[in-house]
Amino acid sequence: MINKNITRFILIIVSMILFYLSLPNYKFYNGIFAWVSFVGLILVNISVGNIKKNIIINWLFFILSFSVILYIDPIYFPLKFSKYIMLGVIIFFLLSSLYYSVLLTLSLYLSKRLDINYPLTLALTWSIGELLLTVLPKGFPLSIAISQIYNIQIIQLASIFGIYIITFLIIWLNGCLATLIYSLYMGKNIKNLFFQLSICLIVILISAAYGEFRIIQLEKIRNNKQRVVIVQPNFDWLLTAIATDTHKGYSVTSDRLLYLTKLAFGKYTDNLVLWPELSVNLSGSFEESHIFSELQKFTRENQINLLLGVQSKNNQKYNNCAYLLNNYGIIDGFYQKNKLVPFYEREFVSGIELKPIFSDSALKKIGVMICFESLFPFIANNQAKQQSDVLITLANDSWYGRSNWPLLHASFMVFRCLETGLPGIHLAVNGPSFNISPIGRIEQHTMPNQMVIAEFSVSKNKAKTICNASRGFSILIFFLGIGIILYFKKGGANQF
């Protein structure tokens, strides 16, 4: 018993390390680890076999994993800034971890109870679970698929089925490997399991071949570019939070943004400039503020279109918005954040409409998303359906300091571009900021925690995608097909 527990402990630690290593970083592609990262955890679940014990084991695994991945420092992170932020962080860790724990435990239970194939059940349950987080009222969508943002061939499947097909393939392979290893250890017949692993690998290879073919075909098309200037001001989180127009720190934020933008004019001649979320933080209305008058003059004198994130307050309620000022200093467009962050934005008013902003620049329609919204496929799909020319996410993320979250957040934009067939920009206060092509390739990026002005050459091409044409229903059809296969092909649980 002691030896078994030691082995299980080692397997869990190995899984945790591989999970951590599989997520995107700034130096090299390490997404290969994701394809085996959960094998150890799955083996422990199979060997324990008890629902209550498995839920506890899985819950602890995900609590520790999420803590390490984000490595939130309670001294740096603004836990003391607001009790609601602290409450939100605690609930996020506990409930997100519990949610994935239940998914993992449920898949094993269903496989045994219904006598259906475990690896497919696991992949289906996990993928549907990720999808459900996009529709639950307080859902905070996450996905293991973002580990593959540099695996450009494989992720082309997202243009057909969306991000969750990549999750399905990753978890399916993990499940196939785990059941094969367990059966070998138990001395059972592995013929059927080896056959299933072979099928899984063939599907992955075919997916990669399709991806390569799609990339070659789309890159044959002449790619016209539109240049856009992005300003990454690199503010401290506390400054972005408290520097309203009534605070002395406000001049620091506004002066830096204006200075960096003026500096860009010495290098670039583009007429569309982007400022991130919370560039302007007001205690009142934006249109009635001093900074609005200053920006009107600024855009007129420099003949630019300025898209910026603004937090304002009207009737005791906060608004998180994006405004586009044209080169006459007139507000050309306005977008109010539709999907609010649970707990933190409890005092904010949600926007009603999801529609692009019209621009005088070569990118006539801009599909704007504000921070958290880029995690939700339906928002990007809605913007694309209204003929947007580009998707732009304005984000803050300074709350998370030097954790991995800003990079993980930016990674979701790769899939929003793949799903919609549109180019995209992710601009964060502290970075990283991405320029992404319609095929999901990161064409340009900035490093985090640096003050940057950069010229992004944004593709003007669009790619047609089944995912967007089907309004995201293609993945539901796929899930239904897998469910039918499981129903009619019983006898898949005998590997235990």
Tab-separated table of C-alpha atoms in Angstrom:
chain	number	residue	atom	x	y	z
A	1	MET	CA	0.000	0.000	0.000
A	2	ILE	CA	2.835	2.398	0.902
A	3	ASN	CA	4.621	1.647	-2.382
A	4	LYS	CA	1.391	2.236	-4.297
A	5	ASN	CA	0.816	5.581	-2.623
A	6	ILE	CA	4.405	6.662	-3.290
A	7	THR	CA	4.007	5.703	-6.949
A	8	ARG	CA	0.751	7.636	-7.172
A	9	PHE	CA	2.339	10.664	-5.551
A	10	ILE	CA	5.215	10.575	-8.044
A	11	LEU	CA	2.786	10.244	-10.965
A	12	ILE	CA	0.823	13.276	-9.763
A	13	ILE	CA	3.978	15.379	-9.356
A	14	VAL	CA	5.186	14.369	-12.839
A	15	SER	CA	1.777	15.285	-14.290
A	16	MET	CA	1.862	18.641	-12.549
A	17	ILE	CA	5.336	19.423	-13.884
A	18	LEU	CA	4.401	18.404	-17.437
A	19	PHE	CA	1.188	20.441	-17.235
A	20	TYR	CA	3.160	23.498	-16.195
A	21	LEU	CA	5.794	22.947	-18.889
A	22	SER	CA	3.165	22.489	-21.608
A	23	LEU	CA	1.793	26.028	-21.411
A	24	PRO	CA	3.074	28.810	-23.705
A	25	ASN	CA	6.263	30.655	-22.890
A	26	TYR	CA	8.369	33.291	-24.609
A	27	LYS	CA	11.391	31.180	-25.506
A	28	PHE	CA	10.435	27.929	-27.248
A	29	TYR	CA	7.559	25.655	-28.247
A	30	ASN	CA	6.823	23.289	-25.388
A	31	GLY	CA	3.251	22.326	-26.258
A	32	ILE	CA	4.429	18.779	-26.927
A	33	PHE	CA	4.258	18.147	-23.168
A	34	ALA	CA	0.485	18.711	-23.192
A	35	TRP	CA	-0.038	15.492	-25.159
A	36	VAL	CA	1.257	13.449	-22.196
A	37	SER	CA	0.821	15.834	-19.267
A	38	PHE	CA	-2.269	14.171	-17.760
A	39	VAL	CA	-1.222	10.546	-18.233
A	40	GLY	CA	0.041	10.254	-14.652
A	41	LEU	CA	-3.076	11.838	-13.152
A	42	ILE	CA	-5.352	9.601	-15.226
A	43	LEU	CA	-3.391	6.518	-14.119
A	44	VAL	CA	-3.905	7.520	-10.487
A	45	ASN	CA	-7.649	7.969	-11.084
A	46	ILE	CA	-7.939	4.543	-12.695
A	47	SER	CA	-5.932	2.792	-9.975
A	48	VAL	CA	-7.784	4.457	-7.077
A	49	GLY	CA	-11.213	3.941	-8.622
A	50	ASN	CA	-13.103	5.586	-5.742
A	51	ILE	CA	-15.239	8.596	-6.664
A	52	LYS	CA	-14.746	10.554	-3.437
A	53	LYS	CA	-11.010	9.915	-3.302
A	54	ASN	CA	-10.589	10.791	-6.975
A	55	ILE	CA	-12.435	14.084	-6.570
A	56	ILE	CA	-10.171	15.058	-3.659
A	57	ILE	CA	-6.996	13.995	-5.502
A	58	ASN	CA	-8.001	15.829	-8.670
A	59	TRP	CA	-9.111	18.917	-6.772
A	60	LEU	CA	-5.782	19.209	-4.979
A	61	PHE	CA	-3.964	18.608	-8.268
A	62	PHE	CA	-5.721	21.473	-10.036
A	63	ILE	CA	-5.535	23.860	-7.072
A	64	LEU	CA	-1.764	23.380	-6.906
A	65	SER	CA	-1.379	23.454	-10.693
A	66	PHE	CA	-3.324	26.690	-11.158
A	67	SER	CA	-1.432	28.255	-8.256
A	68	VAL	CA	1.925	27.353	-9.788
A	69	ILE	CA	0.895	28.352	-13.316
A	70	LEU	CA	-0.239	31.802	-12.224
A	71	TYR	CA	2.176	31.959	-9.251
A	72	ILE	CA	0.200	34.823	-7.774
A	73	ASP	CA	2.232	36.658	-5.167
A	74	PRO	CA	-0.182	37.852	-2.446
A	75	ILE	CA	2.165	40.740	-1.654
A	76	TYR	CA	2.235	41.991	-5.239
A	77	PHE	CA	-1.233	40.982	-6.378
A	78	PRO	CA	-3.877	43.534	-5.319
A	79	LEU	CA	-5.611	41.264	-2.836
A	80	LYS	CA	-5.618	44.021	-0.240
A	81	PHE	CA	-6.868	46.544	-2.748
A	82	SER	CA	-10.412	45.175	-2.716
A	83	LYS	CA	-12.122	42.450	-0.743
A	84	TYR	CA	-14.048	41.560	-3.896
A	85	ILE	CA	-10.852	40.927	-5.843
A	86	MET	CA	-9.573	38.717	-3.030
A	87	LEU	CA	-12.883	36.869	-2.848
A	88	GLY	CA	-12.932	36.456	-6.613
A	89	VAL	CA	-9.413	35.021	-6.726
A	90	ILE	CA	-10.138	32.525	-3.944
A	91	ILE	CA	-13.407	31.414	-5.524
A	92	PHE	CA	-11.761	31.180	-8.953
A	93	PHE	CA	-9.059	28.833	-7.676
A	94	LEU	CA	-11.395	26.667	-5.617
A	95	LEU	CA	-14.291	26.390	-8.063
A	96	SER	CA	-12.220	26.106	-11.248
A	97	SER	CA	-10.170	23.358	-9.631
A	98	LEU	CA	-13.289	21.594	-8.383
A	99	TYR	CA	-14.915	21.904	-11.808
A	100	TYR	CA	-12.057	20.144	-13.604
A	101	SER	CA	-11.842	17.604	-10.795
A	102	VAL	CA	-15.494	16.697	-11.302
A	103	LEU	CA	-15.023	16.432	-15.089
A	104	LEU	CA	-12.141	14.000	-14.692
A	105	THR	CA	-13.949	11.916	-12.076
A	106	LEU	CA	-17.247	11.964	-13.969
A	107	SER	CA	-15.682	10.627	-17.158
A	108	LEU	CA	-14.311	7.568	-15.347
A	109	TYR	CA	-17.637	6.994	-13.595
A	110	LEU	CA	-19.616	7.219	-16.857
A	111	SER	CA	-17.214	4.906	-18.633
A	112	LYS	CA	-17.615	2.208	-15.991
A	113	ARG	CA	-21.329	2.703	-15.404
A	114	LEU	CA	-22.303	2.747	-19.082
A	115	ASP	CA	-19.562	0.333	-20.179
A	116	ILE	CA	-18.255	2.740	-22.821
A	117	ASN	CA	-14.793	3.575	-24.097
A	118	TYR	CA	-12.888	5.536	-21.454
A	119	PRO	CA	-10.414	7.640	-23.505
A	120	LEU	CA	-13.200	8.908	-25.777
A	121	THR	CA	-15.502	9.512	-22.798
A	122	LEU	CA	-12.739	11.442	-21.046
A	123	ALA	CA	-11.997	13.597	-24.110
A	124	LEU	CA	-15.684	14.255	-24.734
A	125	THR	CA	-16.468	15.126	-21.100
A	126	TRP	CA	-13.454	17.425	-20.751
A	127	SER	CA	-14.124	19.250	-24.046
A	128	ILE	CA	-17.811	19.758	-23.301
A	129	GLY	CA	-16.829	20.974	-19.840
A	130	GLU	CA	-14.569	23.641	-21.338
A	131	LEU	CA	-17.331	24.680	-23.724
A	132	LEU	CA	-19.871	24.998	-20.906
A	133	LEU	CA	-17.647	27.535	-19.146
A	134	THR	CA	-18.379	29.958	-22.005
A	135	VAL	CA	-22.132	29.877	-21.339
A	136	LEU	CA	-22.337	29.546	-17.544
A	137	PRO	CA	-23.319	32.883	-15.892
A	138	LYS	CA	-20.080	33.216	-13.892
A	139	GLY	CA	-17.934	31.073	-16.147
A	140	PHE	CA	-14.228	31.800	-16.574
A	141	PRO	CA	-13.260	29.848	-19.717
A	142	LEU	CA	-9.919	28.076	-19.771
A	143	SER	CA	-8.542	25.577	-22.259
A	144	ILE	CA	-5.568	23.241	-22.515
A	145	ALA	CA	-5.708	23.949	-26.267
A	146	ILE	CA	-3.749	27.187	-25.808
A	147	SER	CA	-0.677	25.011	-25.215
A	148	GLN	CA	-0.628	24.524	-28.996
A	149	ILE	CA	-0.486	28.138	-30.195
A	150	TYR	CA	2.900	27.501	-31.840
A	151	ASN	CA	1.785	24.170	-33.323
A	152	ILE	CA	0.428	26.007	-36.339
A	153	GLN	CA	-0.516	22.896	-38.366
A	154	ILE	CA	-2.592	21.146	-35.707
A	155	ILE	CA	-4.536	24.225	-34.639
A	156	GLN	CA	-5.906	24.761	-38.166
A	157	LEU	CA	-8.662	22.331	-37.134
A	158	ALA	CA	-10.051	25.181	-35.036
A	159	SER	CA	-11.157	26.844	-38.288
A	160	ILE	CA	-13.652	23.972	-38.639
A	161	PHE	CA	-14.636	23.040	-35.095
A	162	GLY	CA	-13.242	25.797	-32.896
A	163	ILE	CA	-10.786	25.637	-30.022
A	164	TYR	CA	-12.381	22.648	-28.282
A	165	ILE	CA	-11.439	20.150	-30.996
A	166	ILE	CA	-7.807	20.716	-30.019
A	167	THR	CA	-8.680	20.002	-26.388
A	168	PHE	CA	-10.437	16.819	-27.511
A	169	LEU	CA	-7.382	15.508	-29.375
A	170	ILE	CA	-4.990	16.314	-26.513
A	171	ILE	CA	-7.118	14.614	-23.858
A	172	TRP	CA	-7.945	11.664	-26.123
A	173	LEU	CA	-4.242	10.888	-26.596
A	174	ASN	CA	-3.598	11.270	-22.852
A	175	GLY	CA	-6.440	8.838	-22.157
A	176	CYS	CA	-5.247	6.311	-24.744
A	177	LEU	CA	-1.712	6.302	-23.339
A	178	ALA	CA	-2.892	6.013	-19.724
A	179	THR	CA	-5.243	3.077	-20.348
A	180	LEU	CA	-2.594	1.283	-22.408
A	181	ILE	CA	0.043	1.709	-19.675
A	182	TYR	CA	-2.391	0.593	-16.960
A	183	SER	CA	-3.421	-2.523	-18.891
A	184	LEU	CA	0.227	-3.409	-19.542
A	185	TYR	CA	0.935	-3.063	-15.827
A	186	MET	CA	-2.069	-5.252	-14.940
A	187	GLY	CA	-1.079	-7.889	-17.526
A	188	LYS	CA	-4.271	-7.494	-19.557
A	189	ASN	CA	-4.798	-7.882	-23.290
A	190	ILE	CA	-3.795	-4.619	-24.955
A	191	LYS	CA	-4.697	-5.420	-28.570
A	192	ASN	CA	-7.804	-3.204	-28.667
A	193	LEU	CA	-6.119	-0.429	-26.693
A	194	PHE	CA	-3.108	-0.434	-28.994
A	195	PHE	CA	-5.458	-0.253	-31.967
A	196	GLN	CA	-7.255	2.732	-30.432
A	197	LEU	CA	-3.945	4.506	-29.772
A	198	SER	CA	-2.991	3.921	-33.406
A	199	ILE	CA	-6.293	5.418	-34.577
A	200	CYS	CA	-5.760	8.429	-32.318
A	201	LEU	CA	-2.248	9.022	-33.687
A	202	ILE	CA	-3.467	8.651	-37.277
A	203	VAL	CA	-6.206	11.238	-36.653
A	204	ILE	CA	-3.620	13.643	-35.214
A	205	LEU	CA	-1.312	13.128	-38.219
A	206	ILE	CA	-4.182	13.668	-40.670
A	207	SER	CA	-5.123	16.830	-38.774
A	208	ALA	CA	-1.547	18.108	-39.078
A	209	ALA	CA	-1.512	17.289	-42.805
A	210	TYR	CA	-4.784	19.159	-43.293
A	211	GLY	CA	-3.335	22.099	-41.399
A	212	GLU	CA	-0.233	22.219	-43.584
A	213	PHE	CA	-2.387	22.041	-46.735
A	214	ARG	CA	-4.642	24.862	-45.505
A	215	ILE	CA	-1.686	27.080	-44.633
A	216	ILE	CA	-0.088	26.559	-48.067
A	217	GLN	CA	-3.349	27.377	-49.864
A	218	LEU	CA	-4.067	30.530	-47.860
A	219	GLU	CA	-0.514	31.816	-48.068
A	220	LYS	CA	-0.665	31.678	-51.872
A	221	ILE	CA	-3.122	34.574	-51.755
A	222	ARG	CA	-1.514	37.984	-51.993
A	223	ASN	CA	-1.486	39.415	-48.515
A	224	ASN	CA	-2.105	43.155	-48.347
A	225	LYS	CA	-1.182	44.811	-45.078
A	226	GLN	CA	-2.468	47.721	-43.040
A	227	ARG	CA	-0.061	49.292	-40.581
A	228	VAL	CA	-1.285	50.049	-37.069
A	229	VAL	CA	0.624	51.647	-34.189
A	230	ILE	CA	0.225	50.044	-30.773
A	231	VAL	CA	1.206	51.734	-27.525
A	232	GLN	CA	2.110	49.423	-24.626
A	233	PRO	CA	2.633	51.859	-21.707
A	234	ASN	CA	3.702	49.351	-19.016
A	235	PHE	CA	1.884	50.845	-16.021
A	236	ASP	CA	2.023	49.386	-12.546
A	237	TRP	CA	-1.286	47.703	-11.604
A	238	LEU	CA	-1.922	50.109	-8.737
A	239	LEU	CA	-1.482	53.107	-11.012
A	240	THR	CA	-4.064	51.831	-13.492
A	241	ALA	CA	-6.500	51.096	-10.668
A	242	ILE	CA	-6.369	54.334	-8.666
A	243	ALA	CA	-5.192	56.916	-11.199
A	244	THR	CA	-8.553	58.486	-11.991
A	245	ASP	CA	-8.847	62.126	-13.030
A	246	THR	CA	-9.138	63.030	-9.315
A	247	HIS	CA	-5.831	61.374	-8.394
A	248	LYS	CA	-2.340	62.822	-8.804
A	249	GLY	CA	-1.151	59.645	-10.557
A	250	TYR	CA	-3.544	60.364	-13.409
A	251	SER	CA	-1.153	62.780	-15.112
A	252	VAL	CA	1.510	60.058	-15.110
A	253	THR	CA	-0.657	57.683	-17.142
A	254	SER	CA	-2.046	60.235	-19.587
A	255	ASP	CA	1.298	62.000	-20.073
A	256	ARG	CA	3.079	58.735	-20.777
A	257	LEU	CA	0.516	57.624	-23.350
A	258	LEU	CA	0.609	60.978	-25.126
A	259	TYR	CA	4.400	61.067	-25.029
A	260	LEU	CA	4.748	57.558	-26.466
A	261	THR	CA	2.223	58.315	-29.191
A	262	LYS	CA	4.060	61.496	-30.177
A	263	LEU	CA	7.283	59.516	-30.189
A	264	ALA	CA	5.695	57.090	-32.634
A	265	PHE	CA	5.110	59.901	-35.130
A	266	GLY	CA	8.865	60.262	-35.498
A	267	LYS	CA	9.067	56.631	-36.625
A	268	TYR	CA	5.732	55.761	-38.249
A	269	THR	CA	3.164	57.476	-40.443
A	270	ASP	CA	0.140	55.299	-39.721
A	271	ASN	CA	-3.203	56.878	-38.956
A	272	LEU	CA	-4.646	54.243	-36.595
A	273	VAL	CA	-3.239	54.185	-33.062
A	274	LEU	CA	-4.276	51.769	-30.309
A	275	TRP	CA	-4.201	52.376	-26.564
A	276	PRO	CA	-5.037	49.495	-24.187
A	277	GLU	CA	-7.856	48.980	-21.709
A	278	LEU	CA	-8.003	51.488	-18.834
A	279	SER	CA	-5.880	54.036	-20.704
A	280	VAL	CA	-8.274	56.636	-19.329
A	281	ASN	CA	-9.816	56.103	-15.882
A	282	LEU	CA	-12.467	58.673	-14.973
A	283	SER	CA	-14.686	59.483	-12.020
A	284	GLY	CA	-17.309	60.888	-14.379
A	285	SER	CA	-18.357	60.946	-18.033
A	286	PHE	CA	-15.720	60.648	-20.763
A	287	GLU	CA	-17.386	63.175	-23.083
A	288	GLU	CA	-17.460	65.785	-20.309
A	289	SER	CA	-13.875	65.253	-19.130
A	290	HIS	CA	-10.809	67.411	-19.632
A	291	ILE	CA	-8.899	64.505	-21.186
A	292	PHE	CA	-11.582	64.162	-23.874
A	293	SER	CA	-11.011	67.758	-24.970
A	294	GLU	CA	-7.266	67.167	-24.897
A	295	LEU	CA	-7.578	64.018	-27.014
A	296	GLN	CA	-9.837	65.782	-29.515
A	297	LYS	CA	-7.147	68.392	-30.039
A	298	PHE	CA	-4.437	65.734	-30.122
A	299	THR	CA	-6.123	63.641	-32.832
A	300	ARG	CA	-6.895	66.707	-34.970
A	301	GLU	CA	-3.375	68.104	-34.802
A	302	ASN	CA	-1.731	64.772	-35.586
A	303	GLN	CA	-4.369	63.491	-38.027
A	304	ILE	CA	-4.784	60.103	-36.390
A	305	ASN	CA	-7.601	57.755	-35.496
A	306	LEU	CA	-7.264	56.719	-31.854
A	307	LEU	CA	-8.885	53.593	-30.406
A	308	LEU	CA	-8.576	53.555	-26.621
A	309	GLY	CA	-9.950	51.852	-23.530
A	310	VAL	CA	-11.890	54.104	-21.141
A	311	GLN	CA	-13.322	53.436	-17.695
A	312	SER	CA	-15.896	56.034	-16.687
A	313	LYS	CA	-18.690	56.477	-14.175
A	314	ASN	CA	-22.274	57.514	-14.847
A	315	ASN	CA	-25.171	57.418	-12.373
A	316	GLN	CA	-22.993	55.695	-9.745
A	317	LYS	CA	-22.271	52.840	-12.161
A	318	TYR	CA	-18.997	52.119	-13.941
A	319	ASN	CA	-18.579	51.566	-17.659
A	320	ASN	CA	-15.690	49.755	-19.334
A	321	CYS	CA	-15.649	50.928	-22.927
A	322	ALA	CA	-13.635	51.443	-26.081
A	323	TYR	CA	-13.886	54.727	-27.997
A	324	LEU	CA	-12.645	55.545	-31.475
A	325	LEU	CA	-11.771	59.193	-32.073
A	326	ASN	CA	-11.269	60.085	-35.729
A	327	ASN	CA	-8.772	62.605	-37.097
A	328	TYR	CA	-11.323	65.401	-36.627
A	329	GLY	CA	-11.531	64.691	-32.901
A	330	ILE	CA	-15.043	63.266	-33.222
A	331	ILE	CA	-16.166	59.992	-31.632
A	332	ASP	CA	-16.590	57.684	-34.612
A	333	GLY	CA	-17.496	54.610	-32.634
A	334	PHE	CA	-18.168	53.271	-29.174
A	335	TYR	CA	-18.231	49.772	-27.698
A	336	GLN	CA	-19.254	48.863	-24.151
A	337	LYS	CA	-17.888	45.690	-22.595
A	338	ASN	CA	-20.534	42.997	-22.823
A	339	LYS	CA	-19.072	40.157	-20.750
A	340	LEU	CA	-18.026	41.346	-17.306
A	341	VAL	CA	-15.406	39.735	-15.050
A	342	PRO	CA	-17.128	37.935	-12.135
A	343	PHE	CA	-16.809	39.736	-8.780
A	344	TYR	CA	-14.366	42.437	-9.861
A	345	GLU	CA	-16.781	44.162	-12.257
A	346	ARG	CA	-19.875	43.667	-10.117
A	347	GLU	CA	-20.506	47.443	-10.087
A	348	PHE	CA	-20.151	47.791	-13.857
A	349	VAL	CA	-22.909	48.068	-16.444
A	350	SER	CA	-22.827	45.443	-19.176
A	351	GLY	CA	-23.126	46.505	-22.807
A	352	ILE	CA	-26.208	45.470	-24.728
A	353	GLU	CA	-24.969	45.219	-28.308
A	354	LEU	CA	-22.129	43.262	-29.860
A	355	LYS	CA	-21.245	45.250	-32.947
A	356	PRO	CA	-18.076	46.466	-34.667
A	357	ILE	CA	-16.823	50.049	-34.574
A	358	PHE	CA	-16.696	51.902	-37.901
A	359	SER	CA	-13.362	53.533	-38.705
A	360	ASP	CA	-11.955	56.048	-41.216
A	361	SER	CA	-8.814	53.924	-41.513
A	362	ALA	CA	-8.257	51.165	-44.083
A	363	LEU	CA	-9.679	48.745	-41.500
A	364	LYS	CA	-13.245	49.982	-41.902
A	365	LYS	CA	-14.904	47.764	-39.314
A	366	ILE	CA	-13.125	46.933	-36.067
A	367	GLY	CA	-14.453	44.074	-33.956
A	368	VAL	CA	-13.501	45.180	-30.454
A	369	MET	CA	-13.245	42.946	-27.416
A	370	ILE	CA	-12.275	44.204	-23.986
A	371	CYS	CA	-9.975	42.008	-21.895
A	372	PHE	CA	-11.947	39.021	-20.514
A	373	GLU	CA	-14.157	38.908	-23.631
A	374	SER	CA	-11.491	37.311	-25.830
A	375	LEU	CA	-11.979	34.094	-23.844
A	376	PHE	CA	-15.478	33.708	-25.320
A	377	PRO	CA	-15.708	32.397	-28.916
A	378	PHE	CA	-19.262	33.650	-29.440
A	379	ILE	CA	-18.232	37.300	-29.019
A	380	ALA	CA	-15.573	37.100	-31.735
A	381	ASN	CA	-17.918	35.080	-33.974
A	382	ASN	CA	-20.613	37.721	-33.580
A	383	GLN	CA	-18.188	40.490	-34.534
A	384	ALA	CA	-17.050	38.491	-37.560
A	385	LYS	CA	-20.646	37.883	-38.674
A	386	GLN	CA	-21.062	41.652	-38.899
A	387	GLN	CA	-18.252	41.889	-41.462
A	388	SER	CA	-15.473	43.102	-39.175
A	389	ASP	CA	-12.108	43.550	-40.891
A	390	VAL	CA	-10.049	42.860	-37.784
A	391	LEU	CA	-10.467	41.705	-34.188
A	392	ILE	CA	-8.815	43.863	-31.538
A	393	THR	CA	-8.643	43.014	-27.848
A	394	LEU	CA	-7.784	45.851	-25.479
A	395	ALA	CA	-6.590	44.329	-22.200
A	396	ASN	CA	-5.129	45.351	-18.877
A	397	ASP	CA	-3.773	42.231	-17.108
A	398	SER	CA	-1.463	44.357	-14.960
A	399	TRP	CA	-3.384	42.875	-12.003
A	400	TYR	CA	-1.489	39.623	-12.511
A	401	GLY	CA	1.981	41.134	-12.269
A	402	ARG	CA	4.695	38.850	-13.599
A	403	SER	CA	2.593	35.685	-13.587
A	404	ASN	CA	1.899	33.586	-16.683
A	405	TRP	CA	-1.654	34.861	-17.048
A	406	PRO	CA	-0.982	37.778	-19.463
A	407	LEU	CA	0.612	35.353	-21.946
A	408	LEU	CA	-2.113	32.739	-21.465
A	409	HIS	CA	-4.742	35.424	-22.003
A	410	ALA	CA	-3.099	36.636	-25.219
A	411	SER	CA	-2.950	33.026	-26.464
A	412	PHE	CA	-6.746	32.804	-26.699
A	413	MET	CA	-6.670	35.455	-29.417
A	414	VAL	CA	-4.884	32.984	-31.712
A	415	PHE	CA	-7.990	30.794	-31.649
A	416	ARG	CA	-10.396	33.701	-32.072
A	417	CYS	CA	-8.562	34.521	-35.324
A	418	LEU	CA	-8.619	30.898	-36.479
A	419	GLU	CA	-12.316	30.489	-35.705
A	420	THR	CA	-13.361	33.664	-37.514
A	421	GLY	CA	-10.746	33.811	-40.273
A	422	LEU	CA	-9.892	37.389	-39.305
A	423	PRO	CA	-6.572	39.007	-38.405
A	424	GLY	CA	-6.293	40.069	-34.793
A	425	ILE	CA	-4.415	42.242	-32.335
A	426	HIS	CA	-4.136	41.664	-28.609
A	427	LEU	CA	-2.896	44.797	-26.842
A	428	ALA	CA	-2.170	44.708	-23.098
A	429	VAL	CA	-1.026	47.494	-20.776
A	430	ASN	CA	2.091	45.569	-19.742
A	431	GLY	CA	2.212	43.148	-22.643
A	432	PRO	CA	2.657	40.798	-24.237
A	433	SER	CA	0.895	42.198	-27.296
A	434	PHE	CA	0.284	40.058	-30.399
A	435	ASN	CA	-0.317	40.669	-34.099
A	436	ILE	CA	-2.007	37.516	-35.413
A	437	SER	CA	-2.764	36.457	-38.979
A	438	PRO	CA	-6.075	34.838	-40.071
A	439	ILE	CA	-4.374	31.420	-39.942
A	440	GLY	CA	-3.424	31.899	-36.293
A	441	ARG	CA	0.242	32.675	-36.829
A	442	ILE	CA	1.736	35.202	-34.401
A	443	GLU	CA	3.351	37.569	-36.902
A	444	GLN	CA	4.683	40.063	-34.362
A	445	HIS	CA	4.771	40.273	-30.597
A	446	THR	CA	6.100	42.482	-27.838
A	447	MET	CA	7.753	41.301	-24.659
A	448	PRO	CA	5.999	41.732	-21.298
A	449	ASN	CA	6.784	44.347	-18.661
A	450	GLN	CA	8.340	46.717	-21.180
A	451	MET	CA	7.342	50.149	-22.436
A	452	VAL	CA	6.791	49.690	-26.178
A	453	ILE	CA	5.603	51.540	-29.250
A	454	ALA	CA	5.424	49.275	-32.271
A	455	GLU	CA	4.073	49.190	-35.786
A	456	PHE	CA	1.984	46.108	-36.471
A	457	SER	CA	1.470	45.167	-40.122
A	458	VAL	CA	-2.039	43.748	-39.971
A	459	SER	CA	-3.289	41.454	-42.706
A	460	LYS	CA	-6.221	42.791	-44.731
A	461	ASN	CA	-7.068	39.290	-45.931
A	462	LYS	CA	-9.897	37.223	-44.525
A	463	ALA	CA	-10.239	33.441	-44.521
A	464	LYS	CA	-13.565	31.664	-44.744
A	465	THR	CA	-14.091	29.202	-41.898
A	466	ILE	CA	-16.656	26.502	-41.274
A	467	CYS	CA	-16.596	27.351	-37.583
A	468	ASN	CA	-17.787	30.896	-38.198
A	469	ALA	CA	-20.216	29.942	-40.977
A	470	SER	CA	-21.873	27.386	-38.691
A	471	ARG	CA	-21.991	29.907	-35.804
A	472	GLY	CA	-20.006	27.460	-33.699
A	473	PHE	CA	-22.463	24.577	-34.118
A	474	SER	CA	-19.880	22.437	-35.941
A	475	ILE	CA	-18.300	21.379	-32.646
A	476	LEU	CA	-21.712	20.399	-31.259
A	477	ILE	CA	-22.249	18.180	-34.305
A	478	PHE	CA	-18.832	16.628	-33.698
A	479	PHE	CA	-19.643	16.001	-30.026
A	480	LEU	CA	-22.958	14.427	-31.031
A	481	GLY	CA	-21.136	12.131	-33.451
A	482	ILE	CA	-18.723	10.968	-30.742
A	483	GLY	CA	-21.670	10.406	-28.405
A	484	ILE	CA	-23.374	8.212	-31.005
A	485	ILE	CA	-20.177	6.188	-31.496
A	486	LEU	CA	-19.921	5.636	-27.742
A	487	TYR	CA	-23.578	4.616	-27.497
A	488	PHE	CA	-23.437	2.003	-30.248
A	489	LYS	CA	-19.968	0.683	-29.412
A	490	LYS	CA	-20.327	-0.640	-25.892
A	491	GLY	CA	-17.762	-2.674	-24.000
A	492	GLY	CA	-15.100	0.005	-23.754
A	493	ALA	CA	-14.604	-0.125	-19.997
A	494	ASN	CA	-13.200	-3.639	-19.815
A	495	GLN	CA	-9.663	-2.221	-19.861
A	496	PHE	CA	-10.087	-1.693	-16.109
